[in-house]
PDB file of C-alpha atoms in Angstrom:
ATOM      1  CA  MET J   1       0.000   0.000   0.000  1.00  0.00           C
ATOM      2  CA  ARG J   2       1.194   3.533  -0.803  1.00  0.00           C
ATOM      3  CA  VAL J   3       0.860   5.837   2.209  1.00  0.00           C
ATOM      4  CA  ALA J   4       1.386   9.605   2.318  1.00  0.00           C
ATOM      5  CA  LEU J   5       2.044  11.108   5.757  1.00  0.00           C
ATOM      6  CA  ILE J   6       1.613  14.862   6.154  1.00  0.00           C
ATOM      7  CA  GLY J   7       2.588  16.967   9.138  1.00  0.00           C
ATOM      8  CA  ALA J   8       3.983  20.261  10.342  1.00  0.00           C
ATOM      9  CA  ALA J   9       7.744  20.357   9.901  1.00  0.00           C
ATOM     10  CA  LEU J  10       9.073  23.685  11.130  1.00  0.00           C
ATOM     11  CA  GLU J  11      11.289  21.746  13.570  1.00  0.00           C
ATOM     12  CA  ASP J  12      10.915  18.471  11.701  1.00  0.00           C
ATOM     13  CA  ASN J  13       8.200  15.967  12.648  1.00  0.00           C
ATOM     14  CA  LEU J  14       9.096  12.905  14.672  1.00  0.00           C
ATOM     15  CA  SER J  15       5.499  11.654  14.813  1.00  0.00           C
ATOM     16  CA  THR J  16       5.232  11.076  11.064  1.00  0.00           C
ATOM     17  CA  ARG J  17       8.786   9.713  10.966  1.00  0.00           C
ATOM     18  CA  TYR J  18       7.970   7.083  13.605  1.00  0.00           C
ATOM     19  CA  LEU J  19       4.797   6.136  11.710  1.00  0.00           C
ATOM     20  CA  ALA J  20       6.721   5.902   8.438  1.00  0.00           C
ATOM     21  CA  SER J  21       9.210   3.442   9.917  1.00  0.00           C
ATOM     22  CA  SER J  22       6.458   1.229  11.341  1.00  0.00           C
ATOM     23  CA  LEU J  23       4.644   1.161   7.997  1.00  0.00           C
ATOM     24  CA  ARG J  24       7.832   0.415   6.061  1.00  0.00           C
ATOM     25  CA  GLU J  25       8.691  -2.454   8.390  1.00  0.00           C
ATOM     26  CA  ALA J  26       5.257  -3.883   7.509  1.00  0.00           C
ATOM     27  CA  GLY J  27       6.046  -3.629   3.791  1.00  0.00           C
ATOM     28  CA  HIS J  28       4.240  -0.416   2.831  1.00  0.00           C
ATOM     29  CA  GLU J  29       5.619   2.388   0.657  1.00  0.00           C
ATOM     30  CA  VAL J  30       5.622   5.736   2.472  1.00  0.00           C
ATOM     31  CA  ARG J  31       6.121   9.328   1.340  1.00  0.00           C
ATOM     32  CA  LEU J  32       6.651  12.066   3.946  1.00  0.00           C
ATOM     33  CA  LEU J  33       5.244  15.494   3.070  1.00  0.00           C
ATOM     34  CA  ALA J  34       5.811  18.741   4.979  1.00  0.00           C
ATOM     35  CA  PHE J  35       2.892  21.086   5.664  1.00  0.00           C
ATOM     36  CA  GLY J  36       4.548  23.644   7.888  1.00  0.00           C
ATOM     37  CA  GLU J  37       2.323  26.572   6.944  1.00  0.00           C
ATOM     38  CA  LYS J  38      -0.816  27.298   4.950  1.00  0.00           C
ATOM     39  CA  SER J  39       1.158  28.637   1.976  1.00  0.00           C
ATOM     40  CA  GLU J  40       2.400  25.078   1.312  1.00  0.00           C
ATOM     41  CA  LEU J  41      -1.113  23.734   0.677  1.00  0.00           C
ATOM     42  CA  THR J  42      -0.910  23.853  -3.128  1.00  0.00           C
ATOM     43  CA  SER J  43       2.490  22.148  -3.194  1.00  0.00           C
ATOM     44  CA  VAL J  44       1.195  19.294  -0.995  1.00  0.00           C
ATOM     45  CA  VAL J  45      -1.804  18.736  -3.284  1.00  0.00           C
ATOM     46  CA  THR J  46       0.524  18.787  -6.310  1.00  0.00           C
ATOM     47  CA  GLU J  47       2.898  16.298  -4.695  1.00  0.00           C
ATOM     48  CA  LEU J  48       0.025  13.916  -3.982  1.00  0.00           C
ATOM     49  CA  SER J  49      -1.021  14.082  -7.626  1.00  0.00           C
ATOM     50  CA  ARG J  50       2.438  12.645  -8.403  1.00  0.00           C
ATOM     51  CA  PHE J  51       2.235  10.032  -5.652  1.00  0.00           C
ATOM     52  CA  PRO J  52      -1.161   8.309  -5.910  1.00  0.00           C
ATOM     53  CA  ALA J  53      -1.505   7.296  -2.285  1.00  0.00           C
ATOM     54  CA  ASP J  54      -3.877   4.578  -1.090  1.00  0.00           C
ATOM     55  CA  LEU J  55      -4.022   6.207   2.346  1.00  0.00           C
ATOM     56  CA  VAL J  56      -3.371   9.812   3.374  1.00  0.00           C
ATOM     57  CA  GLY J  57      -2.450  10.383   7.014  1.00  0.00           C
ATOM     58  CA  MET J  58      -2.282  13.813   8.643  1.00  0.00           C
ATOM     59  CA  SER J  59      -0.662  14.612  11.989  1.00  0.00           C
ATOM     60  CA  VAL J  60      -2.753  17.392  13.569  1.00  0.00           C
ATOM     61  CA  ALA J  61      -0.954  18.272  16.780  1.00  0.00           C
ATOM     62  CA  PHE J  62      -1.664  21.988  17.132  1.00  0.00           C
ATOM     63  CA  GLN J  63      -5.059  23.603  17.625  1.00  0.00           C
ATOM     64  CA  HIS J  64      -4.043  26.745  15.731  1.00  0.00           C
ATOM     65  CA  ARG J  65      -3.361  24.596  12.632  1.00  0.00           C
ATOM     66  CA  TYR J  66      -6.750  22.836  12.686  1.00  0.00           C
ATOM     67  CA  ALA J  67      -8.269  25.128  10.031  1.00  0.00           C
ATOM     68  CA  ASP J  68      -5.226  24.686   7.764  1.00  0.00           C
ATOM     69  CA  PHE J  69      -5.440  20.904   7.863  1.00  0.00           C
ATOM     70  CA  ARG J  70      -9.178  20.954   7.311  1.00  0.00           C
ATOM     71  CA  GLU J  71      -8.655  23.190   4.271  1.00  0.00           C
ATOM     72  CA  LEU J  72      -5.979  20.788   3.013  1.00  0.00           C
ATOM     73  CA  ALA J  73      -8.343  17.821   3.378  1.00  0.00           C
ATOM     74  CA  ALA J  74     -11.027  19.691   1.441  1.00  0.00           C
ATOM     75  CA  ALA J  75      -8.500  20.625  -1.269  1.00  0.00           C
ATOM     76  CA  LEU J  76      -7.502  16.976  -1.652  1.00  0.00           C
ATOM     77  CA  ARG J  77     -11.116  15.933  -2.130  1.00  0.00           C
ATOM     78  CA  ALA J  78     -11.631  18.761  -4.634  1.00  0.00           C
ATOM     79  CA  ALA J  79      -8.586  17.412  -6.501  1.00  0.00           C
ATOM     80  CA  VAL J  80     -10.363  14.029  -6.675  1.00  0.00           C
ATOM     81  CA  VAL J  81      -8.094  12.316  -4.171  1.00  0.00           C
ATOM     82  CA  SER J  82     -10.319   9.415  -3.141  1.00  0.00           C
ATOM     83  CA  ALA J  83      -7.871   7.716  -0.756  1.00  0.00           C
ATOM     84  CA  PRO J  84      -9.035   7.487   2.869  1.00  0.00           C
ATOM     85  CA  ILE J  85      -7.978  10.543   4.857  1.00  0.00           C
ATOM     86  CA  VAL J  86      -6.866   9.680   8.380  1.00  0.00           C
ATOM     87  CA  TRP J  87      -6.179  12.210  11.114  1.00  0.00           C
ATOM     88  CA  GLY J  88      -4.103  11.611  14.221  1.00  0.00           C
ATOM     89  CA  GLY J  89      -2.380  13.672  16.894  1.00  0.00           C
ATOM     90  CA  HIS J  90      -3.393  15.657  19.954  1.00  0.00           C
ATOM     91  CA  ILE J  91      -6.480  17.398  18.561  1.00  0.00           C
ATOM     92  CA  PRO J  92      -8.147  14.350  16.914  1.00  0.00           C
ATOM     93  CA  THR J  93      -7.342  12.221  19.970  1.00  0.00           C
ATOM     94  CA  ALA J  94      -9.059  14.714  22.263  1.00  0.00           C
ATOM     95  CA  ARG J  95     -12.176  15.209  20.098  1.00  0.00           C
ATOM     96  CA  PRO J  96     -12.548  12.328  17.613  1.00  0.00           C
ATOM     97  CA  GLY J  97     -16.335  12.562  17.377  1.00  0.00           C
ATOM     98  CA  ARG J  98     -16.239  16.307  16.851  1.00  0.00           C
ATOM     99  CA  ILE J  99     -13.655  15.908  14.084  1.00  0.00           C
ATOM    100  CA  LEU J 100     -15.788  13.341  12.257  1.00  0.00           C
ATOM    101  CA  GLN J 101     -18.865  15.543  12.576  1.00  0.00           C
ATOM    102  CA  SER J 102     -17.233  18.808  11.489  1.00  0.00           C
ATOM    103  CA  CYS J 103     -14.736  17.516   8.895  1.00  0.00           C
ATOM    104  CA  PRO J 104     -16.580  15.368   6.314  1.00  0.00           C
ATOM    105  CA  GLU J 105     -13.351  14.737   4.412  1.00  0.00           C
ATOM    106  CA  VAL J 106     -11.814  12.859   7.370  1.00  0.00           C
ATOM    107  CA  ASP J 107     -12.703   9.166   7.161  1.00  0.00           C
ATOM    108  CA  VAL J 108     -10.879   7.739  10.194  1.00  0.00           C
ATOM    109  CA  VAL J 109      -9.244   9.099  13.342  1.00  0.00           C
ATOM    110  CA  VAL J 110      -6.283   7.367  15.000  1.00  0.00           C
ATOM    111  CA  ARG J 111      -6.241   8.096  18.721  1.00  0.00           C
ATOM    112  CA  HIS J 112      -3.133   8.261  20.934  1.00  0.00           C
ATOM    113  CA  ASP J 113       0.171   6.796  19.689  1.00  0.00           C
ATOM    114  CA  GLY J 114      -0.314   5.405  16.215  1.00  0.00           C
ATOM    115  CA  GLU J 115       2.626   3.152  15.334  1.00  0.00           C
ATOM    116  CA  GLU J 116       0.716  -0.112  15.747  1.00  0.00           C
ATOM    117  CA  THR J 117      -2.705   1.291  14.897  1.00  0.00           C
ATOM    118  CA  ILE J 118      -1.713   2.776  11.522  1.00  0.00           C
ATOM    119  CA  VAL J 119      -0.195  -0.539  10.394  1.00  0.00           C
ATOM    120  CA  GLU J 120      -3.320  -2.499  11.318  1.00  0.00           C
ATOM    121  CA  LEU J 121      -5.489   0.159   9.657  1.00  0.00           C
ATOM    122  CA  ALA J 122      -3.451   0.017   6.448  1.00  0.00           C
ATOM    123  CA  GLU J 123      -3.770  -3.769   6.336  1.00  0.00           C
ATOM    124  CA  ALA J 124      -7.538  -3.567   6.879  1.00  0.00           C
ATOM    125  CA  LEU J 125      -7.963  -0.954   4.141  1.00  0.00           C
ATOM    126  CA  GLU J 126      -5.789  -2.983   1.780  1.00  0.00           C
ATOM    127  CA  ALA J 127      -8.013  -6.026   2.299  1.00  0.00           C
ATOM    128  CA  HIS J 128     -11.308  -4.090   2.274  1.00  0.00           C
ATOM    129  CA  PRO J 129     -10.968  -0.679   0.571  1.00  0.00           C
ATOM    130  CA  LEU J 130     -13.273   2.104   1.705  1.00  0.00           C
ATOM    131  CA  SER J 131     -16.025   2.197  -0.891  1.00  0.00           C
ATOM    132  CA  GLY J 132     -17.137   5.177  -2.911  1.00  0.00           C
ATOM    133  CA  VAL J 133     -15.506   8.272  -4.354  1.00  0.00           C
ATOM    134  CA  PRO J 134     -16.808  11.109  -2.159  1.00  0.00           C
ATOM    135  CA  GLU J 135     -17.954  14.389  -3.591  1.00  0.00           C
ATOM    136  CA  PRO J 136     -16.320  17.490  -2.087  1.00  0.00           C
ATOM    137  CA  GLY J 137     -17.947  18.152   1.286  1.00  0.00           C
ATOM    138  CA  ALA J 138     -19.517  14.683   1.487  1.00  0.00           C
ATOM    139  CA  ALA J 139     -18.781  12.233   4.305  1.00  0.00           C
ATOM    140  CA  ARG J 140     -18.240   8.480   4.027  1.00  0.00           C
ATOM    141  CA  HIS J 141     -19.198   5.856   6.559  1.00  0.00           C
ATOM    142  CA  VAL J 142     -17.759   2.399   7.173  1.00  0.00           C
ATOM    143  CA  GLU J 143     -19.808  -0.713   6.491  1.00  0.00           C
ATOM    144  CA  GLY J 144     -19.590  -4.381   5.569  1.00  0.00           C
ATOM    145  CA  PRO J 145     -16.333  -6.341   5.981  1.00  0.00           C
ATOM    146  CA  LEU J 146     -14.357  -3.156   6.583  1.00  0.00           C
ATOM    147  CA  LEU J 147     -16.600  -2.281   9.525  1.00  0.00           C
ATOM    148  CA  VAL J 148     -15.879  -5.702  11.025  1.00  0.00           C
ATOM    149  CA  SER J 149     -12.134  -5.230  10.536  1.00  0.00           C
ATOM    150  CA  LEU J 150     -11.948  -1.707  11.940  1.00  0.00           C
ATOM    151  CA  SER J 151     -14.119  -2.660  14.914  1.00  0.00           C
ATOM    152  CA  ASN J 152     -11.343  -5.051  15.964  1.00  0.00           C
ATOM    153  CA  ILE J 153      -8.558  -2.455  15.811  1.00  0.00           C
ATOM    154  CA  LEU J 154      -7.876  -0.582  19.034  1.00  0.00           C
ATOM    155  CA  GLY J 155      -7.524   3.197  18.988  1.00  0.00           C
ATOM    156  CA  LEU J 156      -9.793   4.160  16.072  1.00  0.00           C
ATOM    157  CA  ALA J 157     -12.819   6.372  15.486  1.00  0.00           C
ATOM    158  CA  PHE J 158     -14.908   6.347  12.297  1.00  0.00           C
ATOM    159  CA  ARG J 159     -18.445   6.855  11.028  1.00  0.00           C
ATOM    160  CA  LEU J 160     -20.859   3.990  11.484  1.00  0.00           C
ATOM    161  CA  PRO J 161     -23.618   3.226   8.954  1.00  0.00           C
ATOM    162  CA  GLY J 162     -25.958   6.197   9.093  1.00  0.00           C
ATOM    163  CA  GLY J 163     -23.090   8.609   9.769  1.00  0.00           C
ATOM    164  CA  ARG J 164     -22.962   8.486  13.577  1.00  0.00           C
ATOM    165  CA  PRO J 165     -19.378   8.568  14.982  1.00  0.00           C
ATOM    166  CA  GLY J 166     -18.201   5.392  16.648  1.00  0.00           C
ATOM    167  CA  ALA J 167     -14.952   4.432  18.371  1.00  0.00           C
ATOM    168  CA  THR J 168     -13.073   1.333  19.452  1.00  0.00           C
ATOM    169  CA  ASP J 169     -11.400   0.978  22.829  1.00  0.00           C
ATOM    170  CA  PRO J 170      -8.161   2.951  23.306  1.00  0.00           C
ATOM    171  CA  ARG J 171      -4.929   1.133  22.566  1.00  0.00           C
ATOM    172  CA  PRO J 172      -2.771   0.705  25.697  1.00  0.00           C
ATOM    173  CA  ALA J 173       0.485   2.639  25.688  1.00  0.00           C
ATOM    174  CA  THR J 174       3.486   0.725  24.366  1.00  0.00           C
ATOM    175  CA  PRO J 175       5.466   0.106  27.578  1.00  0.00           C
ATOM    176  CA  ASP J 176       8.926  -0.121  25.977  1.00  0.00           C
ATOM    177  CA  LEU J 177       9.537   2.737  23.538  1.00  0.00           C
ATOM    178  CA  ASP J 178      12.774   1.137  22.340  1.00  0.00           C
ATOM    179  CA  THR J 179      10.796  -1.686  20.720  1.00  0.00           C
ATOM    180  CA  LEU J 180       9.430   0.826  18.204  1.00  0.00           C
ATOM    181  CA  ALA J 181      11.193   1.231  14.870  1.00  0.00           C
ATOM    182  CA  LYS J 182      13.529   4.226  14.924  1.00  0.00           C
ATOM    183  CA  PRO J 183      12.109   7.273  13.126  1.00  0.00           C
ATOM    184  CA  ALA J 184      12.744   7.434   9.382  1.00  0.00           C
ATOM    185  CA  ARG J 185      15.362  10.017   8.471  1.00  0.00           C
ATOM    186  CA  ASP J 186      14.462  10.660   4.837  1.00  0.00           C
ATOM    187  CA  GLY J 187      16.497  13.242   2.991  1.00  0.00           C
ATOM    188  CA  ARG J 188      19.012  15.744   4.290  1.00  0.00           C
ATOM    189  CA  LEU J 189      18.631  17.080   7.803  1.00  0.00           C
ATOM    190  CA  GLN J 190      17.400  20.610   8.323  1.00  0.00           C
ATOM    191  CA  ARG J 191      20.188  23.132   8.889  1.00  0.00           C
ATOM    192  CA  HIS J 192      20.316  25.646  11.742  1.00  0.00           C
ATOM    193  CA  ALA J 193      23.174  28.147  11.674  1.00  0.00           C
ATOM    194  CA  GLY J 194      24.689  25.939   8.994  1.00  0.00           C
ATOM    195  CA  LEU J 195      24.681  22.824  11.207  1.00  0.00           C
ATOM    196  CA  GLY J 196      22.679  19.617  10.834  1.00  0.00           C
ATOM    197  CA  PHE J 197      19.616  19.651  13.113  1.00  0.00           C
ATOM    198  CA  ALA J 198      18.001  16.443  14.382  1.00  0.00           C
ATOM    199  CA  PRO J 199      15.056  16.054  16.772  1.00  0.00           C
ATOM    200  CA  VAL J 200      15.284  13.157  19.221  1.00  0.00           C
ATOM    201  CA  LEU J 201      12.807  11.653  21.661  1.00  0.00           C
ATOM    202  CA  GLY J 202      13.943  10.317  25.028  1.00  0.00           C
ATOM    203  CA  SER J 203      10.501   9.821  26.557  1.00  0.00           C
ATOM    204  CA  ARG J 204       6.777  10.184  26.001  1.00  0.00           C
ATOM    205  CA  GLY J 205       4.249  11.597  28.421  1.00  0.00           C
ATOM    206  CA  CYS J 206       4.411  13.842  31.462  1.00  0.00           C
ATOM    207  CA  TRP J 207       4.396  13.031  35.171  1.00  0.00           C
ATOM    208  CA  GLN J 208       2.526  16.231  36.031  1.00  0.00           C
ATOM    209  CA  ALA J 209      -1.304  16.414  36.208  1.00  0.00           C
ATOM    210  CA  CYS J 210      -2.096  19.801  34.657  1.00  0.00           C
ATOM    211  CA  THR J 211      -5.724  20.219  33.583  1.00  0.00           C
ATOM    212  CA  TYR J 212      -5.119  22.848  30.901  1.00  0.00           C
ATOM    213  CA  GLY J 213      -2.575  21.212  28.566  1.00  0.00           C
ATOM    214  CA  SER J 214      -3.069  19.007  25.526  1.00  0.00           C
ATOM    215  CA  ILE J 215      -0.402  16.580  26.737  1.00  0.00           C
ATOM    216  CA  GLN J 216      -2.442  15.282  29.683  1.00  0.00           C
ATOM    217  CA  THR J 217      -5.568  15.154  27.529  1.00  0.00           C
ATOM    218  CA  TYR J 218      -3.678  13.155  24.925  1.00  0.00           C
ATOM    219  CA  HIS J 219      -2.361  10.582  27.393  1.00  0.00           C
ATOM    220  CA  ARG J 220      -5.523  10.217  29.506  1.00  0.00           C
ATOM    221  CA  GLY J 221      -8.136   7.602  28.844  1.00  0.00           C
ATOM    222  CA  ARG J 222      -5.948   4.604  28.045  1.00  0.00           C
ATOM    223  CA  LYS J 223      -4.116   1.924  29.987  1.00  0.00           C
ATOM    224  CA  GLY J 224      -0.416   2.156  30.669  1.00  0.00           C
ATOM    225  CA  SER J 225       2.061   4.480  32.301  1.00  0.00           C
ATOM    226  CA  ARG J 226       1.581   8.172  31.637  1.00  0.00           C
ATOM    227  CA  VAL J 227       5.379   8.542  31.412  1.00  0.00           C
ATOM    228  CA  ARG J 228       7.597   6.154  29.454  1.00  0.00           C
ATOM    229  CA  LEU J 229      11.377   6.525  29.298  1.00  0.00           C
ATOM    230  CA  ARG J 230      13.756   5.212  26.678  1.00  0.00           C
ATOM    231  CA  ALA J 231      16.989   3.553  27.774  1.00  0.00           C
ATOM    232  CA  PRO J 232      19.838   6.113  27.850  1.00  0.00           C
ATOM    233  CA  GLU J 233      22.015   3.709  25.841  1.00  0.00           C
ATOM    234  CA  ALA J 234      19.406   3.521  23.068  1.00  0.00           C
ATOM    235  CA  VAL J 235      19.138   7.303  22.888  1.00  0.00           C
ATOM    236  CA  ALA J 236      22.935   7.657  22.788  1.00  0.00           C
ATOM    237  CA  THR J 237      23.191   5.070  20.000  1.00  0.00           C
ATOM    238  CA  GLU J 238      20.566   6.902  17.935  1.00  0.00           C
ATOM    239  CA  MET J 239      22.373  10.218  18.448  1.00  0.00           C
ATOM    240  CA  ALA J 240      25.708   8.671  17.465  1.00  0.00           C
ATOM    241  CA  ASN J 241      24.156   7.304  14.269  1.00  0.00           C
ATOM    242  CA  LEU J 242      22.734  10.729  13.431  1.00  0.00           C
ATOM    243  CA  TYR J 243      26.099  12.340  14.127  1.00  0.00           C
ATOM    244  CA  HIS J 244      28.222   9.950  12.072  1.00  0.00           C
ATOM    245  CA  HIS J 245      25.822   9.119   9.215  1.00  0.00           C
ATOM    246  CA  HIS J 246      23.542  12.158   8.884  1.00  0.00           C
ATOM    247  CA  ASP J 247      25.894  15.003   9.864  1.00  0.00           C
ATOM    248  CA  ALA J 248      23.771  16.005  12.865  1.00  0.00           C
ATOM    249  CA  ARG J 249      25.433  18.543  15.141  1.00  0.00           C
ATOM    250  CA  ILE J 250      22.424  20.027  16.927  1.00  0.00           C
ATOM    251  CA  PHE J 251      20.117  17.668  18.851  1.00  0.00           C
ATOM    252  CA  CYS J 252      16.702  18.941  19.932  1.00  0.00           C
ATOM    253  CA  PHE J 253      14.805  16.805  22.429  1.00  0.00           C
ATOM    254  CA  HIS J 254      11.088  16.827  21.645  1.00  0.00           C
ATOM    255  CA  ASP J 255      10.132  15.273  24.988  1.00  0.00           C
ATOM    256  CA  GLU J 256       6.913  16.563  26.507  1.00  0.00           C
ATOM    257  CA  ASN J 257       8.600  17.000  29.891  1.00  0.00           C
ATOM    258  CA  PHE J 258      12.379  16.804  29.856  1.00  0.00           C
ATOM    259  CA  PHE J 259      12.916  17.028  33.632  1.00  0.00           C
ATOM    260  CA  MET J 260      11.798  14.337  36.065  1.00  0.00           C
ATOM    261  CA  PRO J 261      10.891  14.961  39.722  1.00  0.00           C
ATOM    262  CA  LYS J 262      13.148  14.087  42.626  1.00  0.00           C
ATOM    263  CA  PRO J 263      12.723  11.496  43.841  1.00  0.00           C
ATOM    264  CA  ALA J 264      11.530  10.029  40.530  1.00  0.00           C
ATOM    265  CA  ARG J 265       7.974   8.806  40.597  1.00  0.00           C
TER     266      ARG J 265
END
């Protein structure tokens, strides 16, 4: 299956890179596309016309970019891109039903971490393609064998027959982050002050319990630890590989909370 993954990339995008690696390990062809600002909308649509994807995934992490991604989804439908459009990230995880009700172009929402979910979804769609070529502004619902398949995949939301949003149970958090495929490092690294720039992740989650942030909302509602740490040796090995093979000289940790409490809890 050909999969296009689209996300903001002003400081790169580890979420789509992790998803790309998981999909490639499962045998799928993946193209990573940057949508860092609204002015790039036309170029993304043009790129997808050259790469006829069977699935289009969008990482929607920031609330202020919601309108941009919705406009992109509508532009893809207007360009007769019939592939299923799948949203994931903080905003769709927090409000999957609202997304499906307000964004007719979005066919499926992946909730929480998506490395395992996106692979199972791609396999289900490959076996039972989503039927129909939607008109711009029209919504599709899931039925038949595909409904059976998606109902058995944890961490999804989609429209049931009749158009009502439905969701499967949340997928538990992967306890060992180092079992995940390392993020794909397609192309040349971004440059900052002339030096290779590479984002790295040493953990996921936050030990705090703030009520106002998207991080706690994202990690609530599923089984598993709310903070997961990678082994220091694994992080060091990844950084060494980026240094020696990708010319990385600046490392930016994209952890949601870099500092742990004392004593650790």
